[in-house]
Tab-separated table of C-alpha atoms and ligand atoms in Angstrom:
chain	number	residue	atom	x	y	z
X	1	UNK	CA	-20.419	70.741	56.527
X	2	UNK	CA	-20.741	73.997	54.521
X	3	UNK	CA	-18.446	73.658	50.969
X	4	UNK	CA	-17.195	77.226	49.535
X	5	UNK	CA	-17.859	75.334	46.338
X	6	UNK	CA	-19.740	72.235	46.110
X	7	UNK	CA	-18.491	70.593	43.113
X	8	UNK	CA	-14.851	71.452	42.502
X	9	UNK	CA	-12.583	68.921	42.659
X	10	UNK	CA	-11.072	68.937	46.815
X	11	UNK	CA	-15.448	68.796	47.453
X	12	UNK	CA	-15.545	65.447	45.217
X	13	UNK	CA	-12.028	64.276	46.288
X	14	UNK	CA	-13.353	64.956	50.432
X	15	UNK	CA	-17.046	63.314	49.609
X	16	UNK	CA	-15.499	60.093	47.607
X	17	UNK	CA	-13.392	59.588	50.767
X	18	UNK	CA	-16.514	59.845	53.429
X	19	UNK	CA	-18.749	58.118	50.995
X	20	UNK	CA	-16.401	54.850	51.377
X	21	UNK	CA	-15.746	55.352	54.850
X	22	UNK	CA	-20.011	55.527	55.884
X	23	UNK	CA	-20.280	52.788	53.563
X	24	UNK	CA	-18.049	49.950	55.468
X	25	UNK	CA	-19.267	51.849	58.808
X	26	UNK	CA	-22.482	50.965	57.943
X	27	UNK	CA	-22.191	47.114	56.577
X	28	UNK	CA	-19.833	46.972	59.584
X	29	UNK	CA	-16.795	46.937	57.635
X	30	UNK	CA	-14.758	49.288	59.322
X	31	UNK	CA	-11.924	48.313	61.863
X	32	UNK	CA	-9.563	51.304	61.238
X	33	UNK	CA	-8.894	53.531	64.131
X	34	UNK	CA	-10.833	51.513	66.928
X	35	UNK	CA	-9.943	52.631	70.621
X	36	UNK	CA	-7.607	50.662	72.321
X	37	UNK	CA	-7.886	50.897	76.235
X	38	UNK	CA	-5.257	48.292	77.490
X	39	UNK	CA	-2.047	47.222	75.971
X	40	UNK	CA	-1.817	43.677	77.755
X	41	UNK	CA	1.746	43.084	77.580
X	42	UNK	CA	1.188	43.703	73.986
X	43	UNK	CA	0.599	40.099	72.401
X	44	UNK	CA	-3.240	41.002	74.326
X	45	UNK	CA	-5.381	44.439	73.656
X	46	UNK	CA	-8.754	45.582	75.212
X	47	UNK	CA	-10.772	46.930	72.105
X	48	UNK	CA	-14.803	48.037	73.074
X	49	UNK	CA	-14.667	45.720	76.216
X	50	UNK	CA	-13.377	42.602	74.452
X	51	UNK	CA	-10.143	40.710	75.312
X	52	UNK	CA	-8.315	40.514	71.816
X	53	UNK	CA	-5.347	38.596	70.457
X	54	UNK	CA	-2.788	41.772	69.302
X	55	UNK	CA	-1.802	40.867	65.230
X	56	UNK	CA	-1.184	44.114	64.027
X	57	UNK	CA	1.779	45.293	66.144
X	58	UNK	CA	5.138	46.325	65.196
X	59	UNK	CA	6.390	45.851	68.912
X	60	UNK	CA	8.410	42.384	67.512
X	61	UNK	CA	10.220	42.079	70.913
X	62	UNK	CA	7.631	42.387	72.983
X	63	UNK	CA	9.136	45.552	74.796
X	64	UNK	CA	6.016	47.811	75.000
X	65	UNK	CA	5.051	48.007	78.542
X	66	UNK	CA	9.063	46.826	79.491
X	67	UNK	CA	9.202	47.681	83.227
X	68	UNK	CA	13.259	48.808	82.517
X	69	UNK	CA	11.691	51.255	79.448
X	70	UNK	CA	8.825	52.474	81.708
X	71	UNK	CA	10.589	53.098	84.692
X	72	UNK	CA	13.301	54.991	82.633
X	73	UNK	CA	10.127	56.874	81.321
X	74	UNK	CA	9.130	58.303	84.512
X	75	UNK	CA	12.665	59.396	85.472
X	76	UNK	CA	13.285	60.934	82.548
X	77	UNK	CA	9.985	62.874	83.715
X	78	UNK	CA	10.431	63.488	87.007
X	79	UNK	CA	14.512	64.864	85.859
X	80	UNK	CA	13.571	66.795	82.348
X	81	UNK	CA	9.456	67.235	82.678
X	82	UNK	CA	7.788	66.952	79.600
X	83	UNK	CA	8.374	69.186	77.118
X	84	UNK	CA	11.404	70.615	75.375
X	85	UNK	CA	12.471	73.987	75.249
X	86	UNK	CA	12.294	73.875	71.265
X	87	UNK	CA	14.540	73.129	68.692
X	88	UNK	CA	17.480	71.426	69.484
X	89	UNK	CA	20.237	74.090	67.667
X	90	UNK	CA	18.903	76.687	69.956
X	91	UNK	CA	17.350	75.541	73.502
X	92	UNK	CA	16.051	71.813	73.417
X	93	UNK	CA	18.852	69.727	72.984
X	94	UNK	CA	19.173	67.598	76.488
X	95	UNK	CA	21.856	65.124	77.637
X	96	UNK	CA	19.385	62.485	76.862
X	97	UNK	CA	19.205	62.936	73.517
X	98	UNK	CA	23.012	62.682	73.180
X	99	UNK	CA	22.923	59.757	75.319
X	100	UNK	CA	20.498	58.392	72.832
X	101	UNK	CA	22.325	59.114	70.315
X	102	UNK	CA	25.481	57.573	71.216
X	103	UNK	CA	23.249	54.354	72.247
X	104	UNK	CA	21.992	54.769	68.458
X	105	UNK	CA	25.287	55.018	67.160
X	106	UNK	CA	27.315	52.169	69.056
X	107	UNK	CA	24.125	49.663	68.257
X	108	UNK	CA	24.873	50.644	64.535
X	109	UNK	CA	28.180	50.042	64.815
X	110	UNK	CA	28.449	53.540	63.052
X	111	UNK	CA	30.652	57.088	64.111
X	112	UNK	CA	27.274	59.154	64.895
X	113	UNK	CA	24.173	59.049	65.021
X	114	UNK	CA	20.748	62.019	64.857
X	115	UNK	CA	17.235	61.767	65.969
X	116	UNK	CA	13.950	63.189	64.506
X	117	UNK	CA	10.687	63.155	66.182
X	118	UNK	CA	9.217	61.022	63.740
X	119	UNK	CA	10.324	57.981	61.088
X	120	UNK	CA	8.461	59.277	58.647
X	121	UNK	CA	9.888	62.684	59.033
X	122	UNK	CA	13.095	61.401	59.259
X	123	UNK	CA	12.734	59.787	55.578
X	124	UNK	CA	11.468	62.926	54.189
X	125	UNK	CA	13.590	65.351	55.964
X	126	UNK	CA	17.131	63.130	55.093
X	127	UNK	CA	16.694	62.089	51.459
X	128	UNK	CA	15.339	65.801	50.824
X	129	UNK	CA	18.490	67.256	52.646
X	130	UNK	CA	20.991	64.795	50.563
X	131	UNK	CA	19.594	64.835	47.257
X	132	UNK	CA	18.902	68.114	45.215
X	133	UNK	CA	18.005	69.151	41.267
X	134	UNK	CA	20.511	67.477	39.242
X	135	UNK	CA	21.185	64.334	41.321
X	136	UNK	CA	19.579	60.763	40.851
X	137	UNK	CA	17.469	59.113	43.176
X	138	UNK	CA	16.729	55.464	42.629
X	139	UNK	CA	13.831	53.734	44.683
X	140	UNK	CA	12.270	50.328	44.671
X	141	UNK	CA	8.285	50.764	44.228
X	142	UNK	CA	7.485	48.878	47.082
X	143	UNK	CA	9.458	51.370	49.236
X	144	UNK	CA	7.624	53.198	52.266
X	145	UNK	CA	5.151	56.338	51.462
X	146	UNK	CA	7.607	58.224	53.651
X	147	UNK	CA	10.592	57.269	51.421
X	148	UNK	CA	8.577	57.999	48.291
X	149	UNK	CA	7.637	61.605	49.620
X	150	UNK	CA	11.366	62.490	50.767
X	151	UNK	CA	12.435	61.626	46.986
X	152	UNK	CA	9.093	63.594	45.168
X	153	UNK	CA	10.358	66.713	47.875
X	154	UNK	CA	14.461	66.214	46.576
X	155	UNK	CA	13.824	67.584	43.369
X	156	UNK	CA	16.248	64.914	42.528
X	157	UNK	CA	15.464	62.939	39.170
X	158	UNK	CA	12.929	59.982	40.818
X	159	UNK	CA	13.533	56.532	39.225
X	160	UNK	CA	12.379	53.472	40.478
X	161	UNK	CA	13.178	49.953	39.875
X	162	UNK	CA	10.484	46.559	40.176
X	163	UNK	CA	10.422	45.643	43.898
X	164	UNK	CA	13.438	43.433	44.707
X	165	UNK	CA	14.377	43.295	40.940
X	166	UNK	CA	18.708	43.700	40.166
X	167	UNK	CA	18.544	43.205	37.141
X	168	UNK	CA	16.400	46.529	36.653
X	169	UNK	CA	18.320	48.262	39.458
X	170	UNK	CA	21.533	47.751	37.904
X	171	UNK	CA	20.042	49.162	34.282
X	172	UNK	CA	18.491	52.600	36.092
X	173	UNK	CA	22.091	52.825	38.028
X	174	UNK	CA	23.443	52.456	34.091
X	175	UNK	CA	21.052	55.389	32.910
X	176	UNK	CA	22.016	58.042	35.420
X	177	UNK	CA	24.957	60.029	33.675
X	178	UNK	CA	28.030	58.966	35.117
X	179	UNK	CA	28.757	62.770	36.559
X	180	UNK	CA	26.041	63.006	38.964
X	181	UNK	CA	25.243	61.812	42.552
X	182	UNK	CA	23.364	58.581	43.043
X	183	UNK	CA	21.398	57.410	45.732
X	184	UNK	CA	19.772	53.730	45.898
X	185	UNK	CA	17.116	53.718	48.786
X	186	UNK	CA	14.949	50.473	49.997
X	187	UNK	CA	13.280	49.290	52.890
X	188	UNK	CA	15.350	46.422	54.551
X	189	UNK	CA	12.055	44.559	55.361
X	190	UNK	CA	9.015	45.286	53.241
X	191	UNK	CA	6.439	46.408	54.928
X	192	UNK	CA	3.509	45.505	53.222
X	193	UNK	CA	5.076	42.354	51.841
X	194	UNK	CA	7.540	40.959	54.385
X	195	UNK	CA	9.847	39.739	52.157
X	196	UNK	CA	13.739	41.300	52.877
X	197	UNK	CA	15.462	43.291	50.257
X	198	UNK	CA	18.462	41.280	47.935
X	199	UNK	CA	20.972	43.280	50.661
X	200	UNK	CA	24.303	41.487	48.844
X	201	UNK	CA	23.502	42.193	45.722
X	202	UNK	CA	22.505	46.222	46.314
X	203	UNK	CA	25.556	46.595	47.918
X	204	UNK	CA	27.319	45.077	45.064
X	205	UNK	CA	25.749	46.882	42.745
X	206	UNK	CA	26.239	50.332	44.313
X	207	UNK	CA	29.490	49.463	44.706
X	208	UNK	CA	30.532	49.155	41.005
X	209	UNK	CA	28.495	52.066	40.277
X	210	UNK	CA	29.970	54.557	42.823
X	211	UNK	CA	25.656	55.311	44.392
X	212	UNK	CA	25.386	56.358	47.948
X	213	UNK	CA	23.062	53.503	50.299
X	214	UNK	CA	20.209	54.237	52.202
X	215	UNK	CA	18.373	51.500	54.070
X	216	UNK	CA	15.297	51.758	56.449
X	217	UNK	CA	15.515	49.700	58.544
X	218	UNK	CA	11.746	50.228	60.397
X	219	UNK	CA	11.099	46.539	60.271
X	220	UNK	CA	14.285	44.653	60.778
X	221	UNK	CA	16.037	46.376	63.843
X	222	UNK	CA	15.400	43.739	67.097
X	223	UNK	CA	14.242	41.520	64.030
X	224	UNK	CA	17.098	40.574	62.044
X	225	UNK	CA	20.490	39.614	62.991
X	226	UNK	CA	21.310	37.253	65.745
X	227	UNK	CA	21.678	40.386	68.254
X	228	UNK	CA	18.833	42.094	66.687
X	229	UNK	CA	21.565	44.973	65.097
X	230	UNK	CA	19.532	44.763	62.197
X	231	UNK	CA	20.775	43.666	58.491
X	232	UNK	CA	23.724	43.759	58.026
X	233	UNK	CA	23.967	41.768	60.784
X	234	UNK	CA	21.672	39.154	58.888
X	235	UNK	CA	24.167	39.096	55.783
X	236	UNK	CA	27.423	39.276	57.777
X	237	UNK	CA	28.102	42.385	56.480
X	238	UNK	CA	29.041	44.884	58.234
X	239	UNK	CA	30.165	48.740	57.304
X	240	UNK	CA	27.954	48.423	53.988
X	241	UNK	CA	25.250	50.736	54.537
X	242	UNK	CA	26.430	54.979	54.017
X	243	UNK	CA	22.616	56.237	55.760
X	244	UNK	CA	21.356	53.731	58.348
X	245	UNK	CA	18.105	54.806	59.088
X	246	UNK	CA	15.454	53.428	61.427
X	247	UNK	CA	12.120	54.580	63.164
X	248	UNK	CA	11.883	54.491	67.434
X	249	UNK	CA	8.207	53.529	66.899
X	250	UNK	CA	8.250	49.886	66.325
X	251	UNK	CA	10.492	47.217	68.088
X	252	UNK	CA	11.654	50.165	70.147
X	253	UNK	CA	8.678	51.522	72.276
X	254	UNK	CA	8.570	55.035	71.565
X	255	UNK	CA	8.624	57.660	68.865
X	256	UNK	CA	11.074	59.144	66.739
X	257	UNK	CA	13.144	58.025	63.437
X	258	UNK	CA	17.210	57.748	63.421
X	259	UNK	CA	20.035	58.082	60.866
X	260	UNK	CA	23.551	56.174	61.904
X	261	UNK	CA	26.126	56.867	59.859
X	262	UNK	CA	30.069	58.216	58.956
X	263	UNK	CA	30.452	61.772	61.420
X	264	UNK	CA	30.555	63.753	58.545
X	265	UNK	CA	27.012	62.928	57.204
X	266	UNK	CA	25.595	63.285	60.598
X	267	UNK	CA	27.230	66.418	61.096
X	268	UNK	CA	25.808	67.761	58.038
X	269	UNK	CA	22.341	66.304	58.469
X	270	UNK	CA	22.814	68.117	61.999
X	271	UNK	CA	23.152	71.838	60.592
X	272	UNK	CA	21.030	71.162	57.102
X	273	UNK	CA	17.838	69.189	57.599
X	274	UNK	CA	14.649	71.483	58.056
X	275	UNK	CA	13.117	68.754	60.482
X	276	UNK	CA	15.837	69.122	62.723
X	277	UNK	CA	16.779	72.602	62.749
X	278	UNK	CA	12.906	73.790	62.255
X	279	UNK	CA	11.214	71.398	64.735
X	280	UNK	CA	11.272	70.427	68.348
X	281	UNK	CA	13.182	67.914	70.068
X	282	UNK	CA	11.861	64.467	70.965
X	283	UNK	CA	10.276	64.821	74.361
X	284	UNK	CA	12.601	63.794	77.624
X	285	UNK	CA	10.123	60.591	78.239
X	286	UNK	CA	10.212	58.884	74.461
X	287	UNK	CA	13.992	60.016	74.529
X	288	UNK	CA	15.133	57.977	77.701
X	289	UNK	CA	12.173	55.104	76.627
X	290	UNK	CA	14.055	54.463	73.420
X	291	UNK	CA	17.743	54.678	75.006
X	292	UNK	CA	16.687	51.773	77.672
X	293	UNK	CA	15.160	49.930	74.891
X	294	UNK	CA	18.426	49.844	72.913
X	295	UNK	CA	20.160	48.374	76.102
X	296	UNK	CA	17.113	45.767	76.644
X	297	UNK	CA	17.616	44.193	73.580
X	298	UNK	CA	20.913	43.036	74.413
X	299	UNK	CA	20.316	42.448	77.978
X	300	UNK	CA	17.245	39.895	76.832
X	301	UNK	CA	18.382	38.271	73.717
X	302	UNK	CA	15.799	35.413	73.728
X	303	UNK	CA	13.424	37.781	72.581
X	304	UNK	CA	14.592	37.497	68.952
X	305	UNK	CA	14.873	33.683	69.669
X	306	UNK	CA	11.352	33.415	70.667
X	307	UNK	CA	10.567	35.647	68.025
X	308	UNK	CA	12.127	33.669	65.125
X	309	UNK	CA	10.180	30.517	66.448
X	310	UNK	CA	6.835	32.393	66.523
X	311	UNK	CA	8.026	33.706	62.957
X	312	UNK	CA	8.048	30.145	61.496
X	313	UNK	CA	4.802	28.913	63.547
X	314	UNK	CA	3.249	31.737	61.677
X	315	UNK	CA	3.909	31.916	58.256
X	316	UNK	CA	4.340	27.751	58.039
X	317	UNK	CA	1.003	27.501	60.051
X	318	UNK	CA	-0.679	30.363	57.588
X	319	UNK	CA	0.871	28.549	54.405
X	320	UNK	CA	-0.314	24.934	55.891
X	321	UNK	CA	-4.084	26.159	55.669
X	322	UNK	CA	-3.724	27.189	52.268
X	323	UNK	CA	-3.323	30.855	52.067
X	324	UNK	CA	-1.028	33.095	49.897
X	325	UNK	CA	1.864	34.687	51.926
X	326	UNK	CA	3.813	35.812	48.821
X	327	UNK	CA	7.436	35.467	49.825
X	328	UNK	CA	7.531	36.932	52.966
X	329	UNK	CA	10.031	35.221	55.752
X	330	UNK	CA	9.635	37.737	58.488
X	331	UNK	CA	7.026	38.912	61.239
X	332	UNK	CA	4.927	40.304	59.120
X	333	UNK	CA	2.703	38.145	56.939
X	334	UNK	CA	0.376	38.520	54.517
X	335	UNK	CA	-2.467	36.670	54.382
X	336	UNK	CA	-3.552	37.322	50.611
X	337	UNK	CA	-7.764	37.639	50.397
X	338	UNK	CA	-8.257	38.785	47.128
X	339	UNK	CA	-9.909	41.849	46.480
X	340	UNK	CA	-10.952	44.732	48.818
X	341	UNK	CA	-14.456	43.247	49.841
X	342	UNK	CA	-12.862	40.146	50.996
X	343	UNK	CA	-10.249	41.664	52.631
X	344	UNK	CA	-12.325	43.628	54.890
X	345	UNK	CA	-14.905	40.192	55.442
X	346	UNK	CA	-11.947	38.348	56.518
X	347	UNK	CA	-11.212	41.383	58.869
X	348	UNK	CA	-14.575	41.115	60.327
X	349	UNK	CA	-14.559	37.281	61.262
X	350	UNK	CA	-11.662	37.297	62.938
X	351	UNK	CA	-12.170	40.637	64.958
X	352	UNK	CA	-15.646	39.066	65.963
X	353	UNK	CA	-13.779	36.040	67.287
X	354	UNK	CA	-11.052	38.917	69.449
X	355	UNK	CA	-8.501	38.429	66.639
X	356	UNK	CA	-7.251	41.835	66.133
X	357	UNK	CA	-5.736	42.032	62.513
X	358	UNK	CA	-5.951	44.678	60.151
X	359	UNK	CA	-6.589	44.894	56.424
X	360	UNK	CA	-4.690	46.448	53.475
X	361	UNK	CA	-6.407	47.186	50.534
X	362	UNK	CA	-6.355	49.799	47.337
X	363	UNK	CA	-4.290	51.829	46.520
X	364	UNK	CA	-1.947	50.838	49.388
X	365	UNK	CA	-1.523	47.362	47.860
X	366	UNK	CA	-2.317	46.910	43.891
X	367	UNK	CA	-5.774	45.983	43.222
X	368	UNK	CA	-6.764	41.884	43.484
X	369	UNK	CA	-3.866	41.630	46.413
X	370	UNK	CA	-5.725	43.354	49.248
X	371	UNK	CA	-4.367	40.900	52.344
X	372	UNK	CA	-4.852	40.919	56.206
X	373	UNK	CA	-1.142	42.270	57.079
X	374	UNK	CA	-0.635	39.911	60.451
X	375	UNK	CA	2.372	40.515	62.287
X	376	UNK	CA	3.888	38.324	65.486
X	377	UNK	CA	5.756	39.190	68.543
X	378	UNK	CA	7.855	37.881	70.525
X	379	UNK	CA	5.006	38.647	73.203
X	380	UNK	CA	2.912	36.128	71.817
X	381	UNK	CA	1.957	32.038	72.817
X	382	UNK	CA	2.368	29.015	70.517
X	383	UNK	CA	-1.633	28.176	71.709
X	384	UNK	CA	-2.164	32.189	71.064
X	385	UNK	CA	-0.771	32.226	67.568
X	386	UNK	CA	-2.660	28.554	66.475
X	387	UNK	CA	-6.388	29.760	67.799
X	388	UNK	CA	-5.499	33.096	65.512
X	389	UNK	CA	-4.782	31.160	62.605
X	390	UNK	CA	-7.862	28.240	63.096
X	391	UNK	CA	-9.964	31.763	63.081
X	392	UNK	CA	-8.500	32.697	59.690
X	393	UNK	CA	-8.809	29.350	58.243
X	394	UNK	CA	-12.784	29.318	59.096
X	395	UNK	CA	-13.175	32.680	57.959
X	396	UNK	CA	-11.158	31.795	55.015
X	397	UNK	CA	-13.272	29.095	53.954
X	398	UNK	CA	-16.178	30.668	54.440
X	399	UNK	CA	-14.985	33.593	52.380
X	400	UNK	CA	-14.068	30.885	49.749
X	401	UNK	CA	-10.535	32.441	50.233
X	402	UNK	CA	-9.352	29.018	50.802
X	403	UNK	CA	-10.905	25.978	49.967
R	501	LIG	C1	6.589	52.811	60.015
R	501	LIG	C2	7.586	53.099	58.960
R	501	LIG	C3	8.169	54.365	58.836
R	501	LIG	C4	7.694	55.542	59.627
R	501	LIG	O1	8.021	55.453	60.947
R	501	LIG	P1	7.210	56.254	62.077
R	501	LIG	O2	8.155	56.279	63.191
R	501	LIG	O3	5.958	55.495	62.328
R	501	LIG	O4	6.919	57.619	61.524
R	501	LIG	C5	9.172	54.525	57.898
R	501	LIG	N1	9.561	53.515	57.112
R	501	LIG	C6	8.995	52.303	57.159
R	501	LIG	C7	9.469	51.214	56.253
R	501	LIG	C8	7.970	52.057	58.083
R	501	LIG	O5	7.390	50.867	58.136
C-alpha cells in the first residue's frame, strides 16, 4: 500500500493495527472473522471443513434456521422482493414493517413501537435524537460501544457512573442541575460481563430524580422473563422503562434494532431521527423473519426453559473447574484467562479441539481481564456443553489458567 505520508499519525495508527493482526496470524493466534459455511441448527457450525461446537452465538433460543422464520423469509420474498424503495417517510415503508412493529410493540407491552436497520444504529441514532447541548446524559461504563457513541454524538453533558454501582449513580443524578433533562442509559444484560443491571434500584432512583430510562435490552429479550418479554418481566415490573430498546440480531434471527415505548416518543423518534428519515428501510425478508420470530417465542416457550437449564450447566460447570466467571448469571459467560496472550492460547486449544469460542481482550475489556466470552443456547446438548467445558479445563491447565 502506497501512504500520502508515511509517518503521520492515521500511517502509525493503520500499521500498529496490521502489525498485531500479522503477528497472531502468524503464531496462529487469530480466530476473528473465520468463514462459516453451515449454521447446523446453530448449537453446530462448519468452520474450514471441521464440525464445531457453536459458543459464541447470540441466537439464545435457538431460532436461527426456525423453519416458521425461514419460510416467512421466502414469502416475504416472493410478496415484497428484496429491496426497499428507500426511506421509509417517502417510498419504503411496507405493511410488514408496521406489522412488525405492532408485533414489537404488543411483545413490549408498550403503545408503539420503530425499527432501524441496525442495533447499533438504533443506539446512536435515538439517544442522539433525545438528548441535545444542555441536557445530561448518564451512562454506566460497561455500557455497549453503540450506547457510548449515541451519547459522545448528543452533545449532551456525558457522565458515567462505575458499572452496576447506585450509590455513584444516584450522586451523578445529584450533580446534574435540577433544571435540565436527564437520561440514565444501561444495558439490561452486560455484554461483556453477563451480569444483569440493579433494574429496581435504577428505576427507583430515576424515579426520585425525575431522569428519563433507557434500557437495551440486546441480551435479555427471549432470555429473561418467564415468557422471554425481557426485564421487566424478570423483576415483575412492568411499565418502568420510558425507551425500550432492543436489537433484531440476536435471539431474534435477523437484523435491525427497535425502540418500544409511550406513542408520543415513537412518534417523535418517527419524524426526528436521521437513521430513520435518512436511511433505508429494513429489507422485506429480515422484516417478516423478525415478526415470525416474535410469535415463535411464545408459541415454543420451552426454549427459555431449556435455556435456563443449559444457563446453570454452564456457568456452575465453568465455576466447578476453577475458572473466574465474575458475576455473571446469564448465557453469556466469561471465562477469565488473564491477560491477552492467554486469552488468545486458550482460544486456540479449544478451536483445535472444534470448540468454537471467541476471545476478548484490550481495550474491549481492561487489561489483566481478557476472557473467552462463551455464550449457550437453547440449541445446545447437556453432553455438547460438558465436552466444551472438559476442553477448557485441559486447555486451562495447561495454560496454568487453572490449576
Ligand atoms: C449487539 C449489541 C448491540 C448492537 O446490535 P446490532 O443489531 O448487532 O447492531 C447494541 N447493544 C448491545 C448491548 C449489544 O450487545
Amino acid at each position: 500500500m502506497d501512504y500520502k505520508n508515511t509517518n503521520d499519525a492515521v500511517t502509525r495508527r493503520i500499521r500498529a493495527m496490521v502489525d498485531r493482526v500479522n503477528m497472531l496470524k502468524e503464531n496462529d493466534l487469530y480466530f476473528y472473522n473465520q468463514p462459516i459455511s453451515e449454521l447446523r441448527g446453530g448449537a453446530r457450525v462448519l468452520v474450514n471443513g471441521h464440525d464445531m461446537g457453536m459458543y459464541a452465538s447470540y441466537s439464545y433460543l435457538g431460532l436461527v434456521g426456525h423453519p416458521r422464520i425461514n419460510a416467512a423469509a421466502k414469502a416475504a420474498v416472493d410478496k415484497y422482493a428484496t429491496g426497499t424503495h428507500g426511506v421509509r417517510t417517502l417510498a419504503g415503508s411496507l405493511k410488514l414493517h408496521d406489522e412488525l412493529e405492532a408485533t414489537i410493540s404488543e411483545f413490549k407491552n408498550t403503545e408503539a413501537a420503530i425499527t432501524y436497520t441496525s442495533g447499533y444504529v438504533t443506539n446512536l441514532t435515538v439517544v442522539s435524537t433525545l438528548m441535545g447541548r444542555g441536557d445530561w446524559v448518564i451512562s454506566d461504563k460497561l455500557n455497549h460501544a453503540s450506547i457510548v457513541d449515541g451519547c459522545m454524538m448528543s452533545g449532551a453533558e456525558f457522565r458515567r457512573f462505575r458499572h452496576n454501582d447506585m450509590e455513584e449513580l444516584e450522586k451523578r443524578l445529584q450533580q446534574a442541575p435540577s433544571d435540565v433533562s436527564k437520561l440514565v442509559v444501561a444495558d439490561s444484560v452486560f455484554s461483556m460481563d453477563g451480569d444483569v443491571i440493579d433494574f429496581p434500584r435504577v428505576v427507583e432512583l430515576c424515579k426520585k430524580y425525575n431522569a428519563w430510562l433507557m434500557i437495551d435490552e440486546a441480551h435479555s429479550l427471549g432470555v429473561l422473563g418467564k415468557t422471554g418479554r425481557g426485564i421487566e418481566e424478570h423483576f415483575g415490573m412492568e411499565d418502568s422503562i420510558d425507551i425500550k430498546m432492543g436489537t433484531l440480531s440476536k435471539t431474534i434471527p435477523s437484523v435491525g434494532g427497535y425502540v418500544a415505548g409511550k406513542k408520543e416518543i415513537i412518534t417523535y423518534l418517527r419524524h426526528a431521527s436521521r437513521a430513520y428519515i435518512f436511511s433505508a428501510a429494513l429489507p422485506p425478508a429480515q422484516a417478516a423473519a423478525a415478526n415470525e420470530a416474535f410469535k415463535v417465542i411464545l408459541d415454543e416457550p420451552w426454549r427459555i426453559q431449556k435455556l435456563q437449564v443449559n444457563t446453570d450447566q454452564f456457568i456452575n460447570g465453568i465455576k466447578k473447574r476453577g475458572f473466574d466467571t465474575l458475576l455473571t448469571s446469564t448465557a453469556i459467560v466469561p471465562i477469565i484467562c488473564g491477560n491477552d496472550e492467554r486469552a488468545f492460547l486458550m482460544t486456540r486449544e479449544a478451536q483445535h479441539h472444534d470448540v468454537f469460542a471467541l476471545p476478548v481482550v484490550s481495550p474491549a475489556v481492561p487489561d489483566g481481564l481478557a476472557r473467552l466470552r462463551a455464550t449457550v443456547t437453547a440449541a445446545h446438548e447437556p453432553e455438547e456443553i460438558e465436552y466444551a467445558m472438559n476442553v477448557f479445563e485441559k486447555a486451562g491447565k495447561e495454560i496454568g489458567i487453572i490449576s
